[in-house]
């Protein structure tokens, strides 16, 4: 089945350009990060009607929804997208009300903010909202965009807990079901900055069919037809591919003991690089070898 929708997952802490603040840790509410001419702009451009698209900002995952929502609206309007609204969904029963369902029905884009992905899935999972979200993504020109928690929750498998420093001790990484827009991947965010690669290693070794996706901050992936992934933003995307794992001690050790893995493949993507989920093949957009091949062909012609 072809998927008509687009998935844009973002690692969090987006650079918000002219909205930038210097005291990020001390003043969280005033440091809600966006990327004016990059990722946020890309979300608008990928939508059905671009600046005229109906965009709903969904703050369910956040503990500060009344602060974070208006900041998104301000950034979107700065980029010319004025047909926007904030959807405050903080109770499970709200996700099946006629008003909320009607708003989702006419939306061209939903943007899920950061926060707690377990809060997001526990409120929305299995509701009429969730069912309609999946239907629109599969059958319409619809964009699901999620940053941080909104990205982590997009896949069928979702990491919701796990210390970075102890991530390669058996049982330290906790996984549950996400919203299920894309299968056979597990997504982690704030990836490079918080040293979370061990969380993906453990997630993948337990089921090597699953591709681990680690999204750096101010970095994301545009996924079309649940197949081709293109890196966007200013940082790095780390992919952990377990298809070629040769051996592990995972089933032989007790909980809390270190995991061994033989022959785990890792890819690093930067802006405009692509990865095909069906063939597990990566293409580097600015490959030094592709450039050399072109020069060689040109030299031969001369």
PDB file of C-alpha atoms in Angstrom:
ATOM      1  CA  UNK A   1       0.000   0.000   0.000  1.00  0.00           C
ATOM      2  CA  UNK A   2       1.400   3.396  -0.997  1.00  0.00           C
ATOM      3  CA  UNK A   3       1.442   5.998   1.759  1.00  0.00           C
ATOM      4  CA  UNK A   4       0.268   9.398   0.519  1.00  0.00           C
ATOM      5  CA  UNK A   5       1.232  11.357   3.617  1.00  0.00           C
ATOM      6  CA  UNK A   6       4.631  12.695   4.633  1.00  0.00           C
ATOM      7  CA  UNK A   7       6.399  12.193   7.932  1.00  0.00           C
ATOM      8  CA  UNK A   8       8.815  14.816   9.269  1.00  0.00           C
ATOM      9  CA  UNK A   9      10.570  13.834  12.477  1.00  0.00           C
ATOM     10  CA  UNK A  10      12.867  16.262  14.276  1.00  0.00           C
ATOM     11  CA  UNK A  11      15.446  15.729  17.020  1.00  0.00           C
ATOM     12  CA  UNK A  12      14.375  18.703  19.147  1.00  0.00           C
ATOM     13  CA  UNK A  13      15.977  21.999  20.204  1.00  0.00           C
ATOM     14  CA  UNK A  14      15.343  23.622  16.843  1.00  0.00           C
ATOM     15  CA  UNK A  15      17.238  26.828  16.229  1.00  0.00           C
ATOM     16  CA  UNK A  16      14.620  29.569  16.263  1.00  0.00           C
ATOM     17  CA  UNK A  17      16.695  32.261  14.575  1.00  0.00           C
ATOM     18  CA  UNK A  18      15.499  35.757  15.513  1.00  0.00           C
ATOM     19  CA  UNK A  19      13.571  34.270  18.433  1.00  0.00           C
ATOM     20  CA  UNK A  20      16.858  33.016  19.929  1.00  0.00           C
ATOM     21  CA  UNK A  21      17.635  33.395  23.611  1.00  0.00           C
ATOM     22  CA  UNK A  22      20.950  32.900  25.372  1.00  0.00           C
ATOM     23  CA  UNK A  23      19.718  31.653  28.762  1.00  0.00           C
ATOM     24  CA  UNK A  24      18.268  28.361  27.510  1.00  0.00           C
ATOM     25  CA  UNK A  25      18.493  26.386  30.750  1.00  0.00           C
ATOM     26  CA  UNK A  26      17.539  29.232  33.090  1.00  0.00           C
ATOM     27  CA  UNK A  27      14.493  30.398  31.147  1.00  0.00           C
ATOM     28  CA  UNK A  28      12.906  27.392  29.451  1.00  0.00           C
ATOM     29  CA  UNK A  29       9.576  29.011  28.637  1.00  0.00           C
ATOM     30  CA  UNK A  30      11.274  31.773  26.636  1.00  0.00           C
ATOM     31  CA  UNK A  31      13.550  29.371  24.804  1.00  0.00           C
ATOM     32  CA  UNK A  32      11.210  27.317  22.680  1.00  0.00           C
ATOM     33  CA  UNK A  33      13.351  26.668  19.659  1.00  0.00           C
ATOM     34  CA  UNK A  34      12.389  26.854  15.999  1.00  0.00           C
ATOM     35  CA  UNK A  35      14.263  26.955  12.737  1.00  0.00           C
ATOM     36  CA  UNK A  36      12.875  29.846  10.735  1.00  0.00           C
ATOM     37  CA  UNK A  37      14.303  29.174   7.296  1.00  0.00           C
ATOM     38  CA  UNK A  38      15.106  25.477   7.623  1.00  0.00           C
ATOM     39  CA  UNK A  39      13.022  22.704   9.171  1.00  0.00           C
ATOM     40  CA  UNK A  40       9.926  24.712  10.062  1.00  0.00           C
ATOM     41  CA  UNK A  41       9.976  26.272   6.618  1.00  0.00           C
ATOM     42  CA  UNK A  42      10.377  22.798   5.095  1.00  0.00           C
ATOM     43  CA  UNK A  43       7.265  21.605   6.911  1.00  0.00           C
ATOM     44  CA  UNK A  44       5.278  24.407   5.290  1.00  0.00           C
ATOM     45  CA  UNK A  45       6.738  23.754   1.822  1.00  0.00           C
ATOM     46  CA  UNK A  46       5.983  20.024   2.011  1.00  0.00           C
ATOM     47  CA  UNK A  47       2.334  20.613   2.900  1.00  0.00           C
ATOM     48  CA  UNK A  48      -0.525  20.457   0.409  1.00  0.00           C
ATOM     49  CA  UNK A  49      -1.276  24.188   0.244  1.00  0.00           C
ATOM     50  CA  UNK A  50       2.049  25.479   1.626  1.00  0.00           C
ATOM     51  CA  UNK A  51       1.519  28.857   3.354  1.00  0.00           C
ATOM     52  CA  UNK A  52      -2.259  28.438   3.003  1.00  0.00           C
ATOM     53  CA  UNK A  53      -2.298  24.984   4.591  1.00  0.00           C
ATOM     54  CA  UNK A  54      -4.336  24.446   7.722  1.00  0.00           C
ATOM     55  CA  UNK A  55      -1.816  23.701  10.482  1.00  0.00           C
ATOM     56  CA  UNK A  56      -2.704  22.379  13.929  1.00  0.00           C
ATOM     57  CA  UNK A  57      -0.054  22.568  16.660  1.00  0.00           C
ATOM     58  CA  UNK A  58      -0.668  19.780  19.180  1.00  0.00           C
ATOM     59  CA  UNK A  59       0.890  20.355  22.595  1.00  0.00           C
ATOM     60  CA  UNK A  60      -0.247  17.157  24.330  1.00  0.00           C
ATOM     61  CA  UNK A  61       3.275  15.973  25.193  1.00  0.00           C
ATOM     62  CA  UNK A  62       4.296  19.258  26.831  1.00  0.00           C
ATOM     63  CA  UNK A  63       4.090  20.267  30.466  1.00  0.00           C
ATOM     64  CA  UNK A  64       3.896  23.925  29.380  1.00  0.00           C
ATOM     65  CA  UNK A  65       1.322  23.773  26.549  1.00  0.00           C
ATOM     66  CA  UNK A  66       0.044  27.321  27.031  1.00  0.00           C
ATOM     67  CA  UNK A  67       3.559  28.685  26.619  1.00  0.00           C
ATOM     68  CA  UNK A  68       4.840  26.472  23.821  1.00  0.00           C
ATOM     69  CA  UNK A  69       1.758  26.655  21.567  1.00  0.00           C
ATOM     70  CA  UNK A  70       1.767  30.435  20.970  1.00  0.00           C
ATOM     71  CA  UNK A  71       5.506  30.347  20.236  1.00  0.00           C
ATOM     72  CA  UNK A  72       4.871  27.894  17.380  1.00  0.00           C
ATOM     73  CA  UNK A  73       2.094  30.092  16.024  1.00  0.00           C
ATOM     74  CA  UNK A  74       4.374  33.128  16.152  1.00  0.00           C
ATOM     75  CA  UNK A  75       7.122  31.291  14.256  1.00  0.00           C
ATOM     76  CA  UNK A  76       4.720  29.893  11.639  1.00  0.00           C
ATOM     77  CA  UNK A  77       3.159  33.290  11.016  1.00  0.00           C
ATOM     78  CA  UNK A  78       6.631  34.788  10.647  1.00  0.00           C
ATOM     79  CA  UNK A  79       7.116  32.318   7.785  1.00  0.00           C
ATOM     80  CA  UNK A  80       3.814  33.289   6.131  1.00  0.00           C
ATOM     81  CA  UNK A  81       1.627  30.428   7.404  1.00  0.00           C
ATOM     82  CA  UNK A  82      -1.292  32.161   9.062  1.00  0.00           C
ATOM     83  CA  UNK A  83      -4.009  29.470   8.888  1.00  0.00           C
ATOM     84  CA  UNK A  84      -2.882  27.949  12.168  1.00  0.00           C
ATOM     85  CA  UNK A  85      -4.302  26.975  15.536  1.00  0.00           C
ATOM     86  CA  UNK A  86      -3.278  25.298  18.793  1.00  0.00           C
ATOM     87  CA  UNK A  87      -4.985  22.054  19.749  1.00  0.00           C
ATOM     88  CA  UNK A  88      -4.897  21.633  23.531  1.00  0.00           C
ATOM     89  CA  UNK A  89      -5.486  17.920  24.112  1.00  0.00           C
ATOM     90  CA  UNK A  90      -4.641  17.162  27.720  1.00  0.00           C
ATOM     91  CA  UNK A  91      -7.349  14.622  28.545  1.00  0.00           C
ATOM     92  CA  UNK A  92      -8.053  11.324  26.824  1.00  0.00           C
ATOM     93  CA  UNK A  93     -11.803  11.917  26.455  1.00  0.00           C
ATOM     94  CA  UNK A  94     -11.113  15.098  24.477  1.00  0.00           C
ATOM     95  CA  UNK A  95      -9.489  13.037  21.700  1.00  0.00           C
ATOM     96  CA  UNK A  96     -12.839  11.615  20.610  1.00  0.00           C
ATOM     97  CA  UNK A  97     -14.994  14.730  20.763  1.00  0.00           C
ATOM     98  CA  UNK A  98     -16.708  15.938  17.546  1.00  0.00           C
ATOM     99  CA  UNK A  99     -14.964  19.338  17.710  1.00  0.00           C
ATOM    100  CA  UNK A 100     -11.469  17.823  17.822  1.00  0.00           C
ATOM    101  CA  UNK A 101     -12.258  15.265  15.123  1.00  0.00           C
ATOM    102  CA  UNK A 102     -13.645  17.961  12.827  1.00  0.00           C
ATOM    103  CA  UNK A 103     -10.496  20.033  13.263  1.00  0.00           C
ATOM    104  CA  UNK A 104      -8.285  17.077  12.417  1.00  0.00           C
ATOM    105  CA  UNK A 105     -10.414  16.248   9.376  1.00  0.00           C
ATOM    106  CA  UNK A 106      -9.684  19.642   7.751  1.00  0.00           C
ATOM    107  CA  UNK A 107      -6.030  19.857   8.831  1.00  0.00           C
ATOM    108  CA  UNK A 108      -3.281  19.626   6.208  1.00  0.00           C
ATOM    109  CA  UNK A 109      -0.491  19.502   8.796  1.00  0.00           C
ATOM    110  CA  UNK A 110      -0.206  18.504  12.433  1.00  0.00           C
ATOM    111  CA  UNK A 111       2.869  19.493  14.429  1.00  0.00           C
ATOM    112  CA  UNK A 112       3.411  17.550  17.640  1.00  0.00           C
ATOM    113  CA  UNK A 113       5.591  19.439  20.097  1.00  0.00           C
ATOM    114  CA  UNK A 114       8.200  18.062  22.466  1.00  0.00           C
ATOM    115  CA  UNK A 115       7.674  16.877  26.009  1.00  0.00           C
ATOM    116  CA  UNK A 116       6.890  13.369  27.266  1.00  0.00           C
ATOM    117  CA  UNK A 117       6.177  10.797  24.549  1.00  0.00           C
ATOM    118  CA  UNK A 118       4.540   8.418  27.027  1.00  0.00           C
ATOM    119  CA  UNK A 119       2.096  11.166  27.965  1.00  0.00           C
ATOM    120  CA  UNK A 120       1.381  11.675  24.268  1.00  0.00           C
ATOM    121  CA  UNK A 121       0.655   8.020  23.494  1.00  0.00           C
ATOM    122  CA  UNK A 122      -1.262   7.345  26.701  1.00  0.00           C
ATOM    123  CA  UNK A 123      -3.645  10.221  25.953  1.00  0.00           C
ATOM    124  CA  UNK A 124      -4.084   9.692  22.194  1.00  0.00           C
ATOM    125  CA  UNK A 125      -3.481   5.980  21.631  1.00  0.00           C
ATOM    126  CA  UNK A 126      -6.552   4.068  20.455  1.00  0.00           C
ATOM    127  CA  UNK A 127      -8.842   7.108  20.331  1.00  0.00           C
ATOM    128  CA  UNK A 128     -10.906   8.351  17.386  1.00  0.00           C
ATOM    129  CA  UNK A 129      -8.261  11.042  16.938  1.00  0.00           C
ATOM    130  CA  UNK A 130      -5.537   8.392  16.625  1.00  0.00           C
ATOM    131  CA  UNK A 131      -7.578   6.352  14.133  1.00  0.00           C
ATOM    132  CA  UNK A 132      -8.247   9.415  11.950  1.00  0.00           C
ATOM    133  CA  UNK A 133      -4.610  10.505  12.178  1.00  0.00           C
ATOM    134  CA  UNK A 134      -3.455   7.150  10.783  1.00  0.00           C
ATOM    135  CA  UNK A 135      -6.117   7.186   8.060  1.00  0.00           C
ATOM    136  CA  UNK A 136      -5.220  10.701   6.894  1.00  0.00           C
ATOM    137  CA  UNK A 137      -1.513   9.880   6.871  1.00  0.00           C
ATOM    138  CA  UNK A 138      -2.036   6.753   4.790  1.00  0.00           C
ATOM    139  CA  UNK A 139      -4.611   8.070   2.299  1.00  0.00           C
ATOM    140  CA  UNK A 140      -4.234  11.873   1.972  1.00  0.00           C
ATOM    141  CA  UNK A 141      -1.660  14.556   1.178  1.00  0.00           C
ATOM    142  CA  UNK A 142      -1.106  15.112   4.866  1.00  0.00           C
ATOM    143  CA  UNK A 143       1.972  16.003   6.900  1.00  0.00           C
ATOM    144  CA  UNK A 144       2.706  14.624  10.348  1.00  0.00           C
ATOM    145  CA  UNK A 145       5.544  16.647  11.873  1.00  0.00           C
ATOM    146  CA  UNK A 146       6.896  15.889  15.312  1.00  0.00           C
ATOM    147  CA  UNK A 147       9.794  17.248  17.321  1.00  0.00           C
ATOM    148  CA  UNK A 148      11.444  15.460  20.238  1.00  0.00           C
ATOM    149  CA  UNK A 149       8.576  13.537  21.914  1.00  0.00           C
ATOM    150  CA  UNK A 150       6.439  14.076  18.817  1.00  0.00           C
ATOM    151  CA  UNK A 151       9.139  12.371  16.746  1.00  0.00           C
ATOM    152  CA  UNK A 152       9.824   9.516  19.164  1.00  0.00           C
ATOM    153  CA  UNK A 153       6.120   8.645  19.283  1.00  0.00           C
ATOM    154  CA  UNK A 154       5.668   8.457  15.495  1.00  0.00           C
ATOM    155  CA  UNK A 155       6.924   4.876  15.084  1.00  0.00           C
ATOM    156  CA  UNK A 156       5.339   1.577  16.071  1.00  0.00           C
ATOM    157  CA  UNK A 157       8.082   0.960  18.655  1.00  0.00           C
ATOM    158  CA  UNK A 158       8.876   3.833  21.038  1.00  0.00           C
ATOM    159  CA  UNK A 159      11.680   4.376  23.530  1.00  0.00           C
ATOM    160  CA  UNK A 160      10.257   6.041  26.622  1.00  0.00           C
ATOM    161  CA  UNK A 161      12.995   5.564  29.197  1.00  0.00           C
ATOM    162  CA  UNK A 162      16.666   4.670  29.478  1.00  0.00           C
ATOM    163  CA  UNK A 163      19.800   6.206  30.936  1.00  0.00           C
ATOM    164  CA  UNK A 164      22.404   7.111  28.306  1.00  0.00           C
ATOM    165  CA  UNK A 165      25.277   6.046  30.547  1.00  0.00           C
ATOM    166  CA  UNK A 166      23.786   2.608  31.297  1.00  0.00           C
ATOM    167  CA  UNK A 167      22.036   1.998  27.977  1.00  0.00           C
ATOM    168  CA  UNK A 168      24.098  -1.098  27.145  1.00  0.00           C
ATOM    169  CA  UNK A 169      23.129  -2.896  30.322  1.00  0.00           C
ATOM    170  CA  UNK A 170      20.394  -5.422  29.598  1.00  0.00           C
ATOM    171  CA  UNK A 171      16.939  -4.111  30.467  1.00  0.00           C
ATOM    172  CA  UNK A 172      17.899  -0.465  30.965  1.00  0.00           C
ATOM    173  CA  UNK A 173      16.118   0.742  27.817  1.00  0.00           C
ATOM    174  CA  UNK A 174      12.332   0.687  28.046  1.00  0.00           C
ATOM    175  CA  UNK A 175      10.238   0.363  24.875  1.00  0.00           C
ATOM    176  CA  UNK A 176       6.485   0.473  24.359  1.00  0.00           C
ATOM    177  CA  UNK A 177       4.086   1.053  21.463  1.00  0.00           C
ATOM    178  CA  UNK A 178       4.054   4.421  19.694  1.00  0.00           C
ATOM    179  CA  UNK A 179       1.460   5.951  17.387  1.00  0.00           C
ATOM    180  CA  UNK A 180       2.342   3.538  14.567  1.00  0.00           C
ATOM    181  CA  UNK A 181       2.740   5.790  11.547  1.00  0.00           C
ATOM    182  CA  UNK A 182       5.857   3.875  10.509  1.00  0.00           C
ATOM    183  CA  UNK A 183       6.941   0.321  11.313  1.00  0.00           C
ATOM    184  CA  UNK A 184      10.306  -1.409  11.741  1.00  0.00           C
ATOM    185  CA  UNK A 185      12.084   1.671  13.096  1.00  0.00           C
ATOM    186  CA  UNK A 186      12.723   3.074  16.556  1.00  0.00           C
ATOM    187  CA  UNK A 187      13.417   6.791  16.932  1.00  0.00           C
ATOM    188  CA  UNK A 188      15.540   8.586  19.521  1.00  0.00           C
ATOM    189  CA  UNK A 189      15.971  12.355  19.812  1.00  0.00           C
ATOM    190  CA  UNK A 190      18.470  14.903  21.191  1.00  0.00           C
ATOM    191  CA  UNK A 191      20.693  12.085  20.049  1.00  0.00           C
ATOM    192  CA  UNK A 192      24.203  13.418  19.543  1.00  0.00           C
ATOM    193  CA  UNK A 193      24.010  16.036  22.273  1.00  0.00           C
ATOM    194  CA  UNK A 194      22.874  13.568  24.954  1.00  0.00           C
ATOM    195  CA  UNK A 195      25.029  10.609  23.875  1.00  0.00           C
ATOM    196  CA  UNK A 196      22.139   8.232  23.331  1.00  0.00           C
ATOM    197  CA  UNK A 197      23.677   5.823  20.829  1.00  0.00           C
ATOM    198  CA  UNK A 198      23.697   2.994  23.375  1.00  0.00           C
ATOM    199  CA  UNK A 199      19.907   3.257  23.638  1.00  0.00           C
ATOM    200  CA  UNK A 200      19.579   2.477  19.938  1.00  0.00           C
ATOM    201  CA  UNK A 201      22.135  -0.344  20.147  1.00  0.00           C
ATOM    202  CA  UNK A 202      20.032  -2.132  22.759  1.00  0.00           C
ATOM    203  CA  UNK A 203      16.779  -1.376  20.932  1.00  0.00           C
ATOM    204  CA  UNK A 204      18.114  -2.852  17.685  1.00  0.00           C
ATOM    205  CA  UNK A 205      19.908  -5.928  19.055  1.00  0.00           C
ATOM    206  CA  UNK A 206      16.644  -7.185  20.539  1.00  0.00           C
ATOM    207  CA  UNK A 207      15.074  -7.195  17.053  1.00  0.00           C
ATOM    208  CA  UNK A 208      17.602  -6.624  14.237  1.00  0.00           C
ATOM    209  CA  UNK A 209      14.773  -6.038  11.736  1.00  0.00           C
ATOM    210  CA  UNK A 210      14.259  -2.669  13.447  1.00  0.00           C
ATOM    211  CA  UNK A 211      16.311   0.265  12.178  1.00  0.00           C
ATOM    212  CA  UNK A 212      17.443   2.649  14.886  1.00  0.00           C
ATOM    213  CA  UNK A 213      17.107   6.344  14.009  1.00  0.00           C
ATOM    214  CA  UNK A 214      19.003   8.860  16.127  1.00  0.00           C
ATOM    215  CA  UNK A 215      18.077  12.482  15.414  1.00  0.00           C
ATOM    216  CA  UNK A 216      20.471  15.232  16.402  1.00  0.00           C
ATOM    217  CA  UNK A 217      19.125  18.555  17.610  1.00  0.00           C
ATOM    218  CA  UNK A 218      18.003  21.007  14.910  1.00  0.00           C
ATOM    219  CA  UNK A 219      17.991  18.007  12.567  1.00  0.00           C
ATOM    220  CA  UNK A 220      15.293  15.822  11.093  1.00  0.00           C
ATOM    221  CA  UNK A 221      14.183  13.357   8.465  1.00  0.00           C
ATOM    222  CA  UNK A 222      11.602  13.808   5.736  1.00  0.00           C
ATOM    223  CA  UNK A 223      10.081  10.374   5.088  1.00  0.00           C
ATOM    224  CA  UNK A 224       7.971   9.764   1.978  1.00  0.00           C
ATOM    225  CA  UNK A 225       5.904   6.636   1.277  1.00  0.00           C
ATOM    226  CA  UNK A 226       7.364   5.149   4.483  1.00  0.00           C
ATOM    227  CA  UNK A 227      10.438   4.370   2.417  1.00  0.00           C
ATOM    228  CA  UNK A 228      12.791   7.160   1.357  1.00  0.00           C
ATOM    229  CA  UNK A 229      14.292   9.202   4.168  1.00  0.00           C
ATOM    230  CA  UNK A 230      16.028  12.517   3.484  1.00  0.00           C
ATOM    231  CA  UNK A 231      18.073  14.326   6.133  1.00  0.00           C
ATOM    232  CA  UNK A 232      17.118  17.965   6.773  1.00  0.00           C
ATOM    233  CA  UNK A 233      18.419  20.593   9.163  1.00  0.00           C
ATOM    234  CA  UNK A 234      21.877  21.535  10.361  1.00  0.00           C
ATOM    235  CA  UNK A 235      23.094  18.465  12.258  1.00  0.00           C
ATOM    236  CA  UNK A 236      23.437  14.698  12.005  1.00  0.00           C
ATOM    237  CA  UNK A 237      21.157  11.680  11.746  1.00  0.00           C
ATOM    238  CA  UNK A 238      22.634   8.409  13.028  1.00  0.00           C
ATOM    239  CA  UNK A 239      21.179   5.140  11.715  1.00  0.00           C
ATOM    240  CA  UNK A 240      21.817   1.866  13.536  1.00  0.00           C
ATOM    241  CA  UNK A 241      21.241  -1.096  11.206  1.00  0.00           C
ATOM    242  CA  UNK A 242      21.104  -4.520  12.830  1.00  0.00           C
ATOM    243  CA  UNK A 243      20.463  -6.623   9.723  1.00  0.00           C
ATOM    244  CA  UNK A 244      24.082  -7.797   9.604  1.00  0.00           C
ATOM    245  CA  UNK A 245      24.542  -8.572  13.318  1.00  0.00           C
ATOM    246  CA  UNK A 246      26.517 -11.802  13.621  1.00  0.00           C
ATOM    247  CA  UNK A 247      26.395 -12.521  17.335  1.00  0.00           C
ATOM    248  CA  UNK A 248      25.327 -11.212  20.740  1.00  0.00           C
ATOM    249  CA  UNK A 249      25.158 -12.380  24.339  1.00  0.00           C
ATOM    250  CA  UNK A 250      21.713 -10.814  24.869  1.00  0.00           C
ATOM    251  CA  UNK A 251      19.849 -14.008  25.785  1.00  0.00           C
ATOM    252  CA  UNK A 252      22.698 -15.434  27.870  1.00  0.00           C
ATOM    253  CA  UNK A 253      23.097 -12.621  30.403  1.00  0.00           C
ATOM    254  CA  UNK A 254      21.048 -11.461  33.371  1.00  0.00           C
ATOM    255  CA  UNK A 255      19.290  -8.112  33.660  1.00  0.00           C
ATOM    256  CA  UNK A 256      21.765  -5.340  34.395  1.00  0.00           C
ATOM    257  CA  UNK A 257      24.727  -7.052  32.735  1.00  0.00           C
ATOM    258  CA  UNK A 258      26.630  -5.571  29.728  1.00  0.00           C
ATOM    259  CA  UNK A 259      25.505  -6.484  26.211  1.00  0.00           C
ATOM    260  CA  UNK A 260      27.971  -7.644  23.544  1.00  0.00           C
ATOM    261  CA  UNK A 261      27.191  -7.138  19.846  1.00  0.00           C
ATOM    262  CA  UNK A 262      29.245  -8.331  16.871  1.00  0.00           C
ATOM    263  CA  UNK A 263      29.015  -6.485  13.533  1.00  0.00           C
ATOM    264  CA  UNK A 264      26.496  -3.722  14.061  1.00  0.00           C
ATOM    265  CA  UNK A 265      26.359  -1.307  11.091  1.00  0.00           C
ATOM    266  CA  UNK A 266      26.119   2.462  11.667  1.00  0.00           C
ATOM    267  CA  UNK A 267      25.392   5.158   9.050  1.00  0.00           C
ATOM    268  CA  UNK A 268      25.779   8.917   9.519  1.00  0.00           C
ATOM    269  CA  UNK A 269      23.611  11.254   7.418  1.00  0.00           C
ATOM    270  CA  UNK A 270      23.864  15.006   7.004  1.00  0.00           C
ATOM    271  CA  UNK A 271      21.671  17.417   5.054  1.00  0.00           C
ATOM    272  CA  UNK A 272      20.169  16.007   1.818  1.00  0.00           C
ATOM    273  CA  UNK A 273      21.628  12.511   2.275  1.00  0.00           C
ATOM    274  CA  UNK A 274      19.052   9.752   1.765  1.00  0.00           C
ATOM    275  CA  UNK A 275      18.373   6.253   3.031  1.00  0.00           C
ATOM    276  CA  UNK A 276      16.011   3.688   1.468  1.00  0.00           C
ATOM    277  CA  UNK A 277      14.175   1.657   4.099  1.00  0.00           C
ATOM    278  CA  UNK A 278      13.359  -1.129   1.643  1.00  0.00           C
ATOM    279  CA  UNK A 279      16.894  -1.726   0.392  1.00  0.00           C
ATOM    280  CA  UNK A 280      18.799  -0.432   3.462  1.00  0.00           C
ATOM    281  CA  UNK A 281      20.964   1.627   1.127  1.00  0.00           C
ATOM    282  CA  UNK A 282      22.347   5.076   1.927  1.00  0.00           C
ATOM    283  CA  UNK A 283      23.206   7.726  -0.655  1.00  0.00           C
ATOM    284  CA  UNK A 284      25.507  10.619   0.238  1.00  0.00           C
ATOM    285  CA  UNK A 285      24.340  13.677  -1.672  1.00  0.00           C
ATOM    286  CA  UNK A 286      27.786  15.273  -1.865  1.00  0.00           C
ATOM    287  CA  UNK A 287      29.816  12.079  -2.166  1.00  0.00           C
ATOM    288  CA  UNK A 288      33.498  12.689  -2.810  1.00  0.00           C
ATOM    289  CA  UNK A 289      33.551   9.582  -4.963  1.00  0.00           C
ATOM    290  CA  UNK A 290      30.611  10.642  -7.110  1.00  0.00           C
ATOM    291  CA  UNK A 291      32.321  13.978  -7.706  1.00  0.00           C
ATOM    292  CA  UNK A 292      35.555  12.251  -8.651  1.00  0.00           C
ATOM    293  CA  UNK A 293      33.714   9.974 -11.056  1.00  0.00           C
ATOM    294  CA  UNK A 294      32.172  12.982 -12.792  1.00  0.00           C
ATOM    295  CA  UNK A 295      35.561  14.616 -13.111  1.00  0.00           C
ATOM    296  CA  UNK A 296      37.040  11.449 -14.518  1.00  0.00           C
ATOM    297  CA  UNK A 297      34.297  11.193 -17.143  1.00  0.00           C
ATOM    298  CA  UNK A 298      34.800  14.839 -18.064  1.00  0.00           C
ATOM    299  CA  UNK A 299      38.525  14.313 -18.352  1.00  0.00           C
ATOM    300  CA  UNK A 300      37.956  11.331 -20.643  1.00  0.00           C
ATOM    301  CA  UNK A 301      35.707  13.411 -22.906  1.00  0.00           C
ATOM    302  CA  UNK A 302      38.422  16.048 -23.209  1.00  0.00           C
TER     303      UNK A 302
END
